[in-house]
Structure formats: C-alpha cells, structure tokens
Coordinates of C-alpha atoms in Angstrom, one line a residue:
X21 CA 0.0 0.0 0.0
X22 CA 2.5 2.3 1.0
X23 CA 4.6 1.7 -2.4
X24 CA 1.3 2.2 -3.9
X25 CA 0.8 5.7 -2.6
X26 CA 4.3 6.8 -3.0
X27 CA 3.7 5.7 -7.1
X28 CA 0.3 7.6 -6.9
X29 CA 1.8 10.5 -5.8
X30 CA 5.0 11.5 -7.8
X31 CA 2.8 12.6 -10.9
X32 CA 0.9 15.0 -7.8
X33 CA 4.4 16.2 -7.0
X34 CA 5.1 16.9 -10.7
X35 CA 1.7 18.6 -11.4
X36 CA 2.6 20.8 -8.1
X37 CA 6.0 21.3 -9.3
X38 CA 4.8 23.0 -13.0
X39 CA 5.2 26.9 -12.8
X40 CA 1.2 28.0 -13.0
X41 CA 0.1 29.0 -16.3
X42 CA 2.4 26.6 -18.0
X43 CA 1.2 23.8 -20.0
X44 CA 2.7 21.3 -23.0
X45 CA 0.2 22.7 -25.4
X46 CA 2.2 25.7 -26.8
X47 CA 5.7 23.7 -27.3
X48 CA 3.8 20.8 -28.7
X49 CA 2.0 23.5 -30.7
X50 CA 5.6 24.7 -32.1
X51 CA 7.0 21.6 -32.6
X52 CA 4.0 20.6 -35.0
X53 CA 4.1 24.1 -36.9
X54 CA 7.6 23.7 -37.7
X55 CA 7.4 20.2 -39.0
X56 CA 4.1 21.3 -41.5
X57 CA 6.6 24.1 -42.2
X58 CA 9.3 21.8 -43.2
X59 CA 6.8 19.6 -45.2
X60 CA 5.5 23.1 -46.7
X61 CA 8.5 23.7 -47.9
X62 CA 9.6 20.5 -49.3
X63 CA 6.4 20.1 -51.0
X64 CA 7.3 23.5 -52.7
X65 CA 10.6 22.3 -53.5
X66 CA 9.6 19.7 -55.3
X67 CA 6.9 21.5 -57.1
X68 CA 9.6 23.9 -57.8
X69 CA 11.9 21.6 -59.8
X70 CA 9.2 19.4 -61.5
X71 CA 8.0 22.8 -62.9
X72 CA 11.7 23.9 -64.2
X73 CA 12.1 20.0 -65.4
X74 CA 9.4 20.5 -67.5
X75 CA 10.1 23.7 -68.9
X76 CA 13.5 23.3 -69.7
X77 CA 12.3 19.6 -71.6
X78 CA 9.8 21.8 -73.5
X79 CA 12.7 24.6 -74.5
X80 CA 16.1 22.8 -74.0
X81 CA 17.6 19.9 -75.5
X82 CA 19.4 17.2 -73.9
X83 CA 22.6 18.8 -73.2
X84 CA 20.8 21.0 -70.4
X85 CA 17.9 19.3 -69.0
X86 CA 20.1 16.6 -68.7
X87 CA 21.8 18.2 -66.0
X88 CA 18.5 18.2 -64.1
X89 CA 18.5 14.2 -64.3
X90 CA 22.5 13.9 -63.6
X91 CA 22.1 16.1 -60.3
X92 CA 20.1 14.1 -58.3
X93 CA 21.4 11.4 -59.1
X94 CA 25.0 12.4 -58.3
X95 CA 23.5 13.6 -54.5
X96 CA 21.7 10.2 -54.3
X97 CA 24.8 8.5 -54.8
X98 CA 27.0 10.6 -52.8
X99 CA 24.9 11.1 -49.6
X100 CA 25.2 7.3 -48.2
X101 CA 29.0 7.2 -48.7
X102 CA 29.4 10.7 -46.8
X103 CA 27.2 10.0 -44.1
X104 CA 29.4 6.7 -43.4
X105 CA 32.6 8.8 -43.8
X106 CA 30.9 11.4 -41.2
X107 CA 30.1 8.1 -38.8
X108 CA 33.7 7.2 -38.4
X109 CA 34.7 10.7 -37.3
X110 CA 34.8 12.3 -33.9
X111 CA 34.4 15.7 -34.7
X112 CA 30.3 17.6 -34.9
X113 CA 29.3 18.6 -37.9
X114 CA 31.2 16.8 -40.0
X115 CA 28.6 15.5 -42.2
X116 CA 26.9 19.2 -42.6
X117 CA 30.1 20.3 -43.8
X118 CA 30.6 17.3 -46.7
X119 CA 27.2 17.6 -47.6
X120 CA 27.7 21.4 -48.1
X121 CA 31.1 21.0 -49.5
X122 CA 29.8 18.3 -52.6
X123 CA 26.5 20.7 -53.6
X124 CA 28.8 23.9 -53.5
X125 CA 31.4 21.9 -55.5
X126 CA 28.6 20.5 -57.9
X127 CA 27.0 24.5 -58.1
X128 CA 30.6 25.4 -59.4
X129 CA 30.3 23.3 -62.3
X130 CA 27.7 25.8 -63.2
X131 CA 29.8 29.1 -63.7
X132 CA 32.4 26.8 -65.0
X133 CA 30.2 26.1 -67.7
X134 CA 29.0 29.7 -68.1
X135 CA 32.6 30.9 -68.7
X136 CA 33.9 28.1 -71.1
X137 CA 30.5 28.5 -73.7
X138 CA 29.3 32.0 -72.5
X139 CA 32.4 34.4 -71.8
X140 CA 34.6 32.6 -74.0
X141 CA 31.7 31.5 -76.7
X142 CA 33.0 27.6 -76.4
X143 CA 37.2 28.0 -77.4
X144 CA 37.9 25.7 -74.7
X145 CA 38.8 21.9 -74.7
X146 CA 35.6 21.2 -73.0
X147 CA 33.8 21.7 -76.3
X148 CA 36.0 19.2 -78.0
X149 CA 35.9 16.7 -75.2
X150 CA 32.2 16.4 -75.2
X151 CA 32.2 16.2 -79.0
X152 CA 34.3 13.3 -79.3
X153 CA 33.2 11.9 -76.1
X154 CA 29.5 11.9 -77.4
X155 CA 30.6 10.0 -80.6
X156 CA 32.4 7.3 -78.4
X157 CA 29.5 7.0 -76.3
X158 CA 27.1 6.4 -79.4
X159 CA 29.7 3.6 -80.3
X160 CA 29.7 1.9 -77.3
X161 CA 25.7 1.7 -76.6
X162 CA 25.4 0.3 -80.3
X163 CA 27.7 -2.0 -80.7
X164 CA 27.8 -5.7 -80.5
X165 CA 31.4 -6.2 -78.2
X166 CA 30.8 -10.0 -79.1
X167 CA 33.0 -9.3 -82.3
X168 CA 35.8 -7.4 -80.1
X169 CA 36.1 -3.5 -79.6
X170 CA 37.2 -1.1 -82.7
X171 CA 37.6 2.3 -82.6
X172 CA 39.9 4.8 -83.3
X173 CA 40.2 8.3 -81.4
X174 CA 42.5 9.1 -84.5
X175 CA 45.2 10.3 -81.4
X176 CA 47.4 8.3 -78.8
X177 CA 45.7 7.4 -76.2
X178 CA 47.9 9.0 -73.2
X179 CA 46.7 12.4 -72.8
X180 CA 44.1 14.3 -74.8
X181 CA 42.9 11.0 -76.2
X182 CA 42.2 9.1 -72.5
X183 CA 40.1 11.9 -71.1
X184 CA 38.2 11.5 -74.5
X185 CA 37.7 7.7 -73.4
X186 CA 36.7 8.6 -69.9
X187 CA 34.2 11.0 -71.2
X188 CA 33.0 8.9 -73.7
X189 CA 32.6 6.1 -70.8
X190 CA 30.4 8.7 -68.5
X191 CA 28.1 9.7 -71.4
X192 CA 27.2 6.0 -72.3
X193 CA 25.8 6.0 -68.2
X194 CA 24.3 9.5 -68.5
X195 CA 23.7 10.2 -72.4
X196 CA 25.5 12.8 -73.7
X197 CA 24.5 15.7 -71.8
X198 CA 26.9 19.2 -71.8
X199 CA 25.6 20.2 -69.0
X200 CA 25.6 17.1 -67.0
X201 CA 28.9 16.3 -67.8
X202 CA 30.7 19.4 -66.6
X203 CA 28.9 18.3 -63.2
X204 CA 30.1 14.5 -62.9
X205 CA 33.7 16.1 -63.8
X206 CA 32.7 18.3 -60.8
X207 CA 31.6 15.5 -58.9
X208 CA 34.9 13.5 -59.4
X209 CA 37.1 16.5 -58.2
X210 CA 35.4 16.5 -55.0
X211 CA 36.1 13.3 -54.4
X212 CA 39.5 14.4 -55.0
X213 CA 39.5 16.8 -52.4
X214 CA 37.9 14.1 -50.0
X215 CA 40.8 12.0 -50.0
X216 CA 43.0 14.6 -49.4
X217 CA 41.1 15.2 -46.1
X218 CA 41.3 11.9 -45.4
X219 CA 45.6 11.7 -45.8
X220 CA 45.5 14.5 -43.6
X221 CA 43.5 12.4 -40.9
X222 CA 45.4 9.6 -41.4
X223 CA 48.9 10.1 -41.8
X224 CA 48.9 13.6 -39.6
X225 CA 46.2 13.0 -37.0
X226 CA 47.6 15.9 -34.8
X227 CA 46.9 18.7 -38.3
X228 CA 44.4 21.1 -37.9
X229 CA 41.4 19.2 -39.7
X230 CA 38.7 20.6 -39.1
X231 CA 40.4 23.9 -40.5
X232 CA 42.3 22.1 -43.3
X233 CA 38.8 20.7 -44.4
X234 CA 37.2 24.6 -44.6
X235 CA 40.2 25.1 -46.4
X236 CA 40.5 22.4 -49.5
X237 CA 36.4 22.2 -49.5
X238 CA 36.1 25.9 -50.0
X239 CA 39.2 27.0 -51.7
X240 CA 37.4 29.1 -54.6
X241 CA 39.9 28.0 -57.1
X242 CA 39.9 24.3 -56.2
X243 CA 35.8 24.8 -56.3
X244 CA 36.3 25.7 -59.7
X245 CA 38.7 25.0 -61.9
X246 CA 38.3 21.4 -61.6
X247 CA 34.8 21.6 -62.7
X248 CA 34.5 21.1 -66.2
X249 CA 34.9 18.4 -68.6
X250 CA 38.8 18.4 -68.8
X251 CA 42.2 17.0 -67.3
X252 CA 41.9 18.9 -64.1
X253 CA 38.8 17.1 -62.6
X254 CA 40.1 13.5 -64.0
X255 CA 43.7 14.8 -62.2
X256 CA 42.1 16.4 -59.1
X257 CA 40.4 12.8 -58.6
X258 CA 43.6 10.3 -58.9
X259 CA 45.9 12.5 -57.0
X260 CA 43.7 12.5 -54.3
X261 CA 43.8 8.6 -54.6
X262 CA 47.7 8.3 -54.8
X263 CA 48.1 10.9 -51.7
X264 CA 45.2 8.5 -49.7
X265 CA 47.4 5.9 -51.0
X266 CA 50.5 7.4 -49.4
X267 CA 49.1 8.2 -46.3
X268 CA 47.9 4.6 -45.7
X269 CA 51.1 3.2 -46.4
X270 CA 53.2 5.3 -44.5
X271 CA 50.6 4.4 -41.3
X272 CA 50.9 0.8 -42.5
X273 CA 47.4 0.3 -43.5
X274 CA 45.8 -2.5 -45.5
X275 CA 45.2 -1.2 -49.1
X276 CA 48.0 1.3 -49.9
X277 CA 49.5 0.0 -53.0
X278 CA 46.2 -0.2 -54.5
X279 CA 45.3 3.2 -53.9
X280 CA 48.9 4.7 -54.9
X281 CA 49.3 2.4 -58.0
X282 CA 45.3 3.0 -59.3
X283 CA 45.9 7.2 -58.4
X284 CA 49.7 6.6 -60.1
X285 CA 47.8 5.0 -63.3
X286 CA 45.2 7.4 -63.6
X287 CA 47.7 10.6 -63.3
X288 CA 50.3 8.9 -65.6
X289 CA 48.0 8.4 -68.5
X290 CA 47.0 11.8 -68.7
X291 CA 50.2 14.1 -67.1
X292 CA 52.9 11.4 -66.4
X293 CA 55.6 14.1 -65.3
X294 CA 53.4 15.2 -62.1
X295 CA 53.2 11.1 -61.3
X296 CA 56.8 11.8 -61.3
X297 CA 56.8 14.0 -58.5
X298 CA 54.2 12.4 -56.3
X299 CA 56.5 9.0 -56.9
X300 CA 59.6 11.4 -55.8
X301 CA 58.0 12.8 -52.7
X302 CA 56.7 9.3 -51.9
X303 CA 60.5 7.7 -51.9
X304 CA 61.7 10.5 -49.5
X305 CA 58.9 10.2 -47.3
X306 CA 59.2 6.2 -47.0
X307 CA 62.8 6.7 -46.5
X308 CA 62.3 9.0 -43.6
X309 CA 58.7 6.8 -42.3
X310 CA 59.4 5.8 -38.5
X311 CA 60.0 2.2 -37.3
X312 CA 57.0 0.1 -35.5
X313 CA 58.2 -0.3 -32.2
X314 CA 57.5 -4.1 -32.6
X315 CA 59.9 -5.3 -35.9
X316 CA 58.3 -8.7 -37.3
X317 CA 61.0 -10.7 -38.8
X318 CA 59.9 -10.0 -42.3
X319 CA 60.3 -6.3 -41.4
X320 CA 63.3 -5.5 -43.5
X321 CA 62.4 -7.8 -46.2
X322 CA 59.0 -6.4 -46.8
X323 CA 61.1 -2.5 -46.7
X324 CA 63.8 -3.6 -49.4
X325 CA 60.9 -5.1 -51.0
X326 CA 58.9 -1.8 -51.1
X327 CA 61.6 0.2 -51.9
X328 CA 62.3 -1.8 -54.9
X329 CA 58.8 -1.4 -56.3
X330 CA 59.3 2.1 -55.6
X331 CA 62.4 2.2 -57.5
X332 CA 60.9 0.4 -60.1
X333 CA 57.3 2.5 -60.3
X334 CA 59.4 5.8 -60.5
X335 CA 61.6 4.5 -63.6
X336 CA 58.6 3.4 -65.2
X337 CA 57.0 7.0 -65.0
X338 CA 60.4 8.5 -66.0
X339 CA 60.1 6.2 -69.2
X340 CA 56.2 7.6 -69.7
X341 CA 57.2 11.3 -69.4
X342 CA 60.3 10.9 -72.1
X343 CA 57.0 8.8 -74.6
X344 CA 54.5 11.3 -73.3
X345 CA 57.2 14.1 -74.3
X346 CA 59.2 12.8 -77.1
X347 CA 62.7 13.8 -75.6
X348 CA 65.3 10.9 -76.3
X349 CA 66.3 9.8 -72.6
X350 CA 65.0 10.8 -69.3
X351 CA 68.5 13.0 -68.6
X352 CA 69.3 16.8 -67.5
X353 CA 68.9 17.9 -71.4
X354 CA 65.8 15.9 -71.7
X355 CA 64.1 17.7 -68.7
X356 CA 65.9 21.2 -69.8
X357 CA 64.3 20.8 -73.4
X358 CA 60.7 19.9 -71.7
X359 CA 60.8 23.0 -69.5
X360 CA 61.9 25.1 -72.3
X361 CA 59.2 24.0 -74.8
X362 CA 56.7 24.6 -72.4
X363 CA 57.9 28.3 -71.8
X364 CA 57.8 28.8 -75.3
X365 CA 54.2 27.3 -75.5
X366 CA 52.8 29.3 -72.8
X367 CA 54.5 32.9 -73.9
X368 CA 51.0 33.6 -75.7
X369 CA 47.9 35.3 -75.0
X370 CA 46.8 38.2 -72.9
X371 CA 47.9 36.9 -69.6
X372 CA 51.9 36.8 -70.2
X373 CA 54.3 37.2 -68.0
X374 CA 58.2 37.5 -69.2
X375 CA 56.8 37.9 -72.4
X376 CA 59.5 36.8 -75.8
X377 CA 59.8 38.3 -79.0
X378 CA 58.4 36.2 -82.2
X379 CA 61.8 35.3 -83.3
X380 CA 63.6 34.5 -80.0
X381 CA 63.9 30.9 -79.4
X382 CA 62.9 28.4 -76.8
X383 CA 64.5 30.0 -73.3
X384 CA 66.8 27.6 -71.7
X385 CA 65.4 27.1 -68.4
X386 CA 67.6 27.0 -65.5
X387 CA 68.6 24.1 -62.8
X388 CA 69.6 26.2 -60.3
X389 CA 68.1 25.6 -57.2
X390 CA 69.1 29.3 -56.1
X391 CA 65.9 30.3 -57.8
X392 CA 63.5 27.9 -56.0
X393 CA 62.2 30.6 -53.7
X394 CA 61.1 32.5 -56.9
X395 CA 59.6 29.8 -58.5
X396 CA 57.4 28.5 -55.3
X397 CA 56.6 32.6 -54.9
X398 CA 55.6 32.7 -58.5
X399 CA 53.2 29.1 -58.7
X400 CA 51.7 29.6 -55.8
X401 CA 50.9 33.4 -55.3
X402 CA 51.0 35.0 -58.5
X403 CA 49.0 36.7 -60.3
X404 CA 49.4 39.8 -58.6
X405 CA 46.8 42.4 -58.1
X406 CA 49.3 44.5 -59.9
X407 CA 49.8 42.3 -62.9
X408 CA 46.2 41.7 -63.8
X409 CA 45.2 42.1 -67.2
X410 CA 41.3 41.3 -67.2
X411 CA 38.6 40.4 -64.8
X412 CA 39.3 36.9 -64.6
X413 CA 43.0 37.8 -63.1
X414 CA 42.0 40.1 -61.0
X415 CA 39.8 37.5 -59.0
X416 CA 42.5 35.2 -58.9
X417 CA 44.6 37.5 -58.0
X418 CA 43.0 38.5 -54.9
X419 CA 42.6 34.9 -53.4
X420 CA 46.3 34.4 -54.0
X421 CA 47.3 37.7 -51.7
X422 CA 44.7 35.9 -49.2
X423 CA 46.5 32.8 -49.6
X424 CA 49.9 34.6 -49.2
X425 CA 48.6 36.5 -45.9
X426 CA 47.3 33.2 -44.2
X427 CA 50.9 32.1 -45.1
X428 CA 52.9 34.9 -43.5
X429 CA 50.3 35.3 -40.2
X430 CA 51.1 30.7 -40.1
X431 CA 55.0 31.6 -39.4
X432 CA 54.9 30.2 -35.6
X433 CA 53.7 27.1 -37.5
X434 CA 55.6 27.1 -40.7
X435 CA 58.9 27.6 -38.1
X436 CA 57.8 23.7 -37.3
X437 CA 58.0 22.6 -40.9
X438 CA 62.1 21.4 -40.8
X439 CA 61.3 18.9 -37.4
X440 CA 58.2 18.0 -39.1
X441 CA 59.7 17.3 -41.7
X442 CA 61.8 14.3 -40.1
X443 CA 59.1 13.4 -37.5
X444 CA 56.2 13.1 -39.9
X445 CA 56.9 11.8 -43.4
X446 CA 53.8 13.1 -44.7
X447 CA 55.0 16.4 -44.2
X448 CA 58.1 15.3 -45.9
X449 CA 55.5 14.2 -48.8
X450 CA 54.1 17.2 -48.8
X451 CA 57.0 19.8 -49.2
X452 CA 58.8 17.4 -51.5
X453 CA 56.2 17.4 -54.2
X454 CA 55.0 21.5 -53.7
X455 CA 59.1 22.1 -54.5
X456 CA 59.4 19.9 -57.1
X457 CA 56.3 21.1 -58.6
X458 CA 56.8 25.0 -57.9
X459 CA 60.2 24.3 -59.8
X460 CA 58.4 22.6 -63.0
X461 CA 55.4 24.5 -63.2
X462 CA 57.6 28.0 -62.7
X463 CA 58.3 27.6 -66.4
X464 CA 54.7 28.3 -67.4
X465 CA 54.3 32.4 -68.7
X466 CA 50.8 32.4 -68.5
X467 CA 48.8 33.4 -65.5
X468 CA 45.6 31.7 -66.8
X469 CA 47.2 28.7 -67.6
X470 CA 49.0 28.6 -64.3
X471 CA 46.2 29.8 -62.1
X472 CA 44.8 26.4 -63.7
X473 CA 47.7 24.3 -63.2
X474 CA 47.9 25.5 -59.5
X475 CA 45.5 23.4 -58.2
X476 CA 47.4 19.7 -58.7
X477 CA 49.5 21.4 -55.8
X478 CA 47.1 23.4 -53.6
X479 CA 45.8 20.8 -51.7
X480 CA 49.0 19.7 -50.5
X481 CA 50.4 23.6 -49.8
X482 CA 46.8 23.7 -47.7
X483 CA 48.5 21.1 -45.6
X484 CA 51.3 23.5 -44.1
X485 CA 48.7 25.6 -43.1
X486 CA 46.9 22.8 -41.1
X487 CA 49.9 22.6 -38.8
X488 CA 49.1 22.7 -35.1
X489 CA 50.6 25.5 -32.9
X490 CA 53.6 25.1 -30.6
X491 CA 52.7 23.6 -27.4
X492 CA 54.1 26.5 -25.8
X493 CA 52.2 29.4 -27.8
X494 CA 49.0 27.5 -27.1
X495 CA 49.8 27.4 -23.6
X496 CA 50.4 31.6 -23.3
X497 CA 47.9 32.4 -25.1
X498 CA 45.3 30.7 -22.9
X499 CA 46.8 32.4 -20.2
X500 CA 46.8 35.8 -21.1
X501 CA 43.5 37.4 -21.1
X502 CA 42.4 39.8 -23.6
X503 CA 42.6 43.6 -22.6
X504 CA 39.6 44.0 -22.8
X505 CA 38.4 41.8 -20.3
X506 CA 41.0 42.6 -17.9
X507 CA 40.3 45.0 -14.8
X508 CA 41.6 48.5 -14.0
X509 CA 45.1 48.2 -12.6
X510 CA 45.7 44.4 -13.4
X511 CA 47.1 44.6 -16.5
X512 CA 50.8 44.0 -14.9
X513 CA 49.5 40.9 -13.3
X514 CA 47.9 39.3 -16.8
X515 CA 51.0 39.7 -18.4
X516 CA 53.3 38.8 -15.8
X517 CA 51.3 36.3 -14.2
X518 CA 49.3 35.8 -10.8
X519 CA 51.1 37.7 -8.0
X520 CA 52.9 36.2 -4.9
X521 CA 51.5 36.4 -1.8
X522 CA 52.6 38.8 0.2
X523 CA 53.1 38.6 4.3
X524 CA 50.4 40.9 6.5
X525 CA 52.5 43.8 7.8
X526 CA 55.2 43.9 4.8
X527 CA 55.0 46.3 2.7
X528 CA 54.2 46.7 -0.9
X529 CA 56.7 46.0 -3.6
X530 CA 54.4 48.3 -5.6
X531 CA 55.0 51.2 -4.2
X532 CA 58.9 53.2 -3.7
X533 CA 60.3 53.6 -0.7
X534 CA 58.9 57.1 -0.4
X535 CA 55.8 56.2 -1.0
X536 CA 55.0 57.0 -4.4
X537 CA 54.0 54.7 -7.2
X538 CA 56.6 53.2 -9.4

C-alpha cells in the first residue's frame, strides 16, 4: 500500500512542481508548426523543380535538361557514402560540412560552364571533349562487343585521347549531356579533395582538420577550376587517390599499394611528369617513415621489398614522361628541353608574364636551385593584383594575396615545418612534391594557364597551413586574457602572471620607498 501511494503521488508532486500557467500545449503546438513548415516547404521544393524539369524539356535539348537528371542522381549517390565517412569521425558537424562541400562543388560546375560556352563563346577543350566523347559514347551503346572493340580516337591514347575515353565512358551511363557532364567532372574532383582530407587524418592526425577541411572544400579555385569536362577534374580525382594511398602506407594500412598504384595509373595516363613527383615525394617520405616499435622478422624484407617497387614504379614514370614528351632519354637535357618547350608554348595570349619576342627561341630554363624561392613565390601566389590584365586575373589575384597573408600570419607554425619534416613523413611528402612542382610548373608564362595548373598542388600547400601550434604558444595564449576583459590596474598581473603572496605587515613591492607609485 504504502509503495502504492508513493507511485500515486509523484505525478501530484510533478503537477505541483509545474510553474502555474504553464502547460505542454504551446511547445507541442511549435514543434508541430515547424514540421508542417518543413513539409510546406519540401512540398514547394519539389513542385519547384518538377515545374523547371518541365520547362526546360519543352525549350532545351538534352545537353541542359540533362543536367537536371544527372544532379540528383550524383546527390543520391554521394549522400550514403558521406554520411558513413561522417560516422567514423569524432568531430560535430562533419557530415553538414561534406554535404555542403559536394552541392557547392557540384553548383561550381555551373559558372564553369558559363565561362567556357558564354564568356569565351565555347574555345575551350571542353567543347571538343564532349564532341568526341559523345561520338564514343554512341559507339559503345550500339555496338555488339561480341566481335571485339574497334575504334579509333585518331590520337594516342595517353593524354588528350584518355580523357576522350573517360568521357565517352560517363556519357554511355548519363547520355551525352553538356551540362551534365561538366557536373560529374565536378563531382569526381570533390572526391579528390575528399581523399586529401582523409591523408591528412590519417597520416597527420595531430593537423588542424577541421580547419584544413574549410580550407581544401572551400578553396574558390579548387571549387572551380576542376569543374569542367577536362584534365583537371580527372587529375584532381587520382591525385587524391595516390596521396590516400600514401598516407595509408606510411601508417601501415591495409590497401595502400592499391590506392597509390590506381591514383599513379590514372595521373600517368594523362600528365605522367606530375606522377613523377608524387612517386619522388613518396621515396623521400618512406625513406624517412618511422619504425614500428615491434619489428616482425619479415620487417626488412618487406622494406627492401617496397623500396624496390618504388624504385621500379618511379623508372617506369620516367620512361612515360620521355613517350609522353618525345625527348630521347630521361636526362638533364631531356628535362631542360621539356621546361623550355613549355615556356615557349605558354609565352601567348593576354595573360603573359616575361613575355619573348616572335623570333627568340625556346628560353633555356635553368637548374639552379638558387631560384627555387622565386619559382614556389611565383606558382603559388601570383597573379598579382598589380599584374592583372582582365577580370578573370584580378579574381585570382585576390585569393592568392589571401592565400599569401594566411601564409605569412602561419609563421609560428611554418617555423615547425624542418622537425616535421623528419618526425612526420607526410609532411616530408608534402614539401617534397610542392618544391618539385613550384620548380616545373615556374616555367609556365601564362597566368591563366598557371592559375589552372595550380590546383594539382594546392591541396597539398593547404596542408602546411593545417599545422598545429607550438605547445608552448598555445599554452600563453590561454593564459593571457584579452585587454579587454581585464580589470583596472591588473594589466601587470595578466602579463606577468598571478602575484605572490605577500606577508600581512610587509610592505608593498608596488610602491617606492617614499611612497609614491613606481
């Protein structure tokens, strides 16, 4: 009875303890507004886009209404493999921010568009990629593969001629759609720029993520440059594989030479010489990887081992790059005639720098590594403000004085960068292929060209700017309160620290002896 009564009574205690005048009604009342709201407006949202879908199939073709198909579709696919990415992480929010990060990258393929048919009334490669791509497509969803595959791209296929089969390959899924291709080129560099998160994670756990992922999400030109039907996405994509690839293998992870030799494939077949450098940055930084504490007995077999494939891979590339380039040998002249060919090539157009006369040859470009603090200056934070010639430079220009003020406020971190460098080889990776790469790429005269070209290295330059603080910085700066928060008079004691106590009757080591203030 008694346990009875003492059950019968704590909902009376409860009803007694409610503030009078307060009831469940009004939150309950809320709650159910804002879901109708929420339904309201999803309702309208779909209403919204079956309108538009219709309208743009009565006064479009396929090559833009298409794109109305391919989007979903691409946000469909892309959700469920986020959300388990976002399960495995500790951090809030991180799903939010990937979901936000593919639609803005997806939205970029947009303007992208806009600029290769609209500003520049379709002379860009885009234009020729769908074209061919389209006919490929055509031949592969008509023929009978029972009699074997023939069809000539009437080029080699390492370069030009493999992002014409990768296109071709999307647009037998898709259709050929203009539209919707510059936006599953889009969709591929994202995922790019989502396994360069990841190396980060894995291979640098103690790296600013959370800030490095605001960084190489939201980056405008890594938004969108590699958002268009082009080498950039396909390269954006497979150097994010190799560097996931190199992270899990120097943190000894199931699945590295997969990643590193499908990312090392991809790259090669379209830009062998940058395979090059990622295969030179990953020898130093294996070289310098730390030793398991526990060595199995297989240990240095399985090292030799690696190293030899290494060894082997980088030769291969080496051999690629002197095909891909036509240079007889893989020497000092052979690289000195592929750096001067390329200055010459790129010494056109509106946007040149160190502009050559008509009859001057080819420039001999210099091995000196004395001007290596030019050339990472000049990739990496030129155009400058000054030195823009249209609208488009000007833009860029402005993000690169950002990206150069972020660098020089980072110095405590960047100060870390020569013990990182030898403590963790992914930093090692990191620096080794943004040198190598400033020095190549310093040969191109052409700001648009180069502003393109930029972002095979940004998301590794991002990294240096992920770097955590010195233990000892942190540690001050938590201590000192701001001056605006401190009171009258105790300015000497946040800088210098909390005061000693002093004995009753002594006297005060504020004052002078005769009494005044010091």
């Amino acid at each position: 009875m008694a346990a009875l009564l003492v059950g019968r009574s704590r909902p009376a205690r409860r009803a007694r303890s409610r503030p009078p005048g307060r009831s469940l009604a009004p939150a309950r009342l809320r709650a159910s507004l804002r879901r109708g709201r929420l339904t309201v407006l999803a309702w309208v949202a779909v209403l919204g886009y079956v309108t538009v879908f219709v309208l743009a199939m009565v006064h479009t073709s396929y090559d833009t209404w298409g794109a109305l198909l391919v989007a979903p579709a691409l946000m469909a696919v892309g959700t469920p493999i986020l959300a388990r990415v976002a399960a495995g992480n500790p951090e809030r929010g991180v799903f939010k921010l990937l979901m936000v990060a593919m639609a803005a990258k997806l939205a970029c393929a947009f303007p992208r568009y806009l600029m290769a048919f609209v500003l520049y009334g379709g002379a860009a490669d885009a234009k020729m990629y769908h074209q061919k791509g389209s006919d490929l497509a055509r031949y592969l969803t008509t023929t009978d593969f029972s009699a074997g595959l023939h069809y000539d791209l009437g080029m080699k296929v390492a370069g030009t001629g493999f992002v014409i089969i990768v296109t071709g390959v999307v647009y037998a899924v898709t259709g050929p759609t203009l539209v919707g291709g510059f936006l599953v080129f889009s969709w591929m560099g994202f995922w790019g720029l989502l396994f360069f998160w990841r190396a980060l994670q894995i291979a640098f756990p103690e790296a600013d993520s959370r800030r490095y992922a605001k960084l190489v999400f939201f980056l405008p030109s890594l938004l969108f440059w590699p958002s268009s039907i082009g080498k950039d996405a396909w390269m954006m994509f497979c150097l994010g594989l190799t560097t996931y690839g190199v992270a899990r293998l120097l943190d000894r992870r199931f699945g590295a030479f997969a990643c590193i030799a499908l990312g090392s494939l991809g790259t090669a077949m379209v830009r062998p010489h940058v395979t090059v450098l990622a295969g030179a940055g990953l020898s130093v930084a294996y070289l310098l990887r730390k030793r398991p504490r526990q060595v199995s007995a297989l240990g240095p077999l399985r090292t030799v081992l690696t190293a030899a494939v290494l060894a082997v891979g980088v030769a291969l590339m080496l051999q690629q790059v002197s095909t891909f380039f036509g240079t007889n040998g893989t020497g000092g002249d052979a690289v000195n005639q592929v750096l001067s060919e390329t200055s010459r090539r790129t010494s056109q157009g509106d946007s040149v720098i160190n502009a050559a006369t008509a009859d001057e040859p080819a420039p001999a470009f210099s091995l000196n590594p004395v001007k290596l603090p030019m050339s990472v200056v000049s990739v990496l934070f030129r155009p400058f403000p000054f030195e823009a010639s249209n609208i488009q430079n000007l833009i860029q220009s402005v993000e690169c004085f950002a990206l150069l003020v972020m660098f020089i406020r980072a110095w405590p971190q960047l100060a870390r960068i020569p013990k990182l460098f030898v403590q963790r080889s992914y930093v090692a990776f990191t620096v080794v292929y943004t040198l190598l790469f400033c020095w190549a790429f310093s040969t191109i005269n052409n700001m648009g060209i180069l502003s393109r070209e930029r972002v095979q290295v940004l998301p590794l330059v991002l990294v240096l700017l992920a770097i955590p603080r010195p233990a000892a910085a942190r540690r001050v700066r938590s201590r000192r309160p701001p001056l605006w928060r401190v009171q009258p008079g105790q300015w000497r004691a946040a800088r210098h620290g909390p005061e000693l106590p002093v004995a009753v009757g002594a006297p005060d080591p504020s004052r002078t002896q005769g009494g005044s203030t010091s």
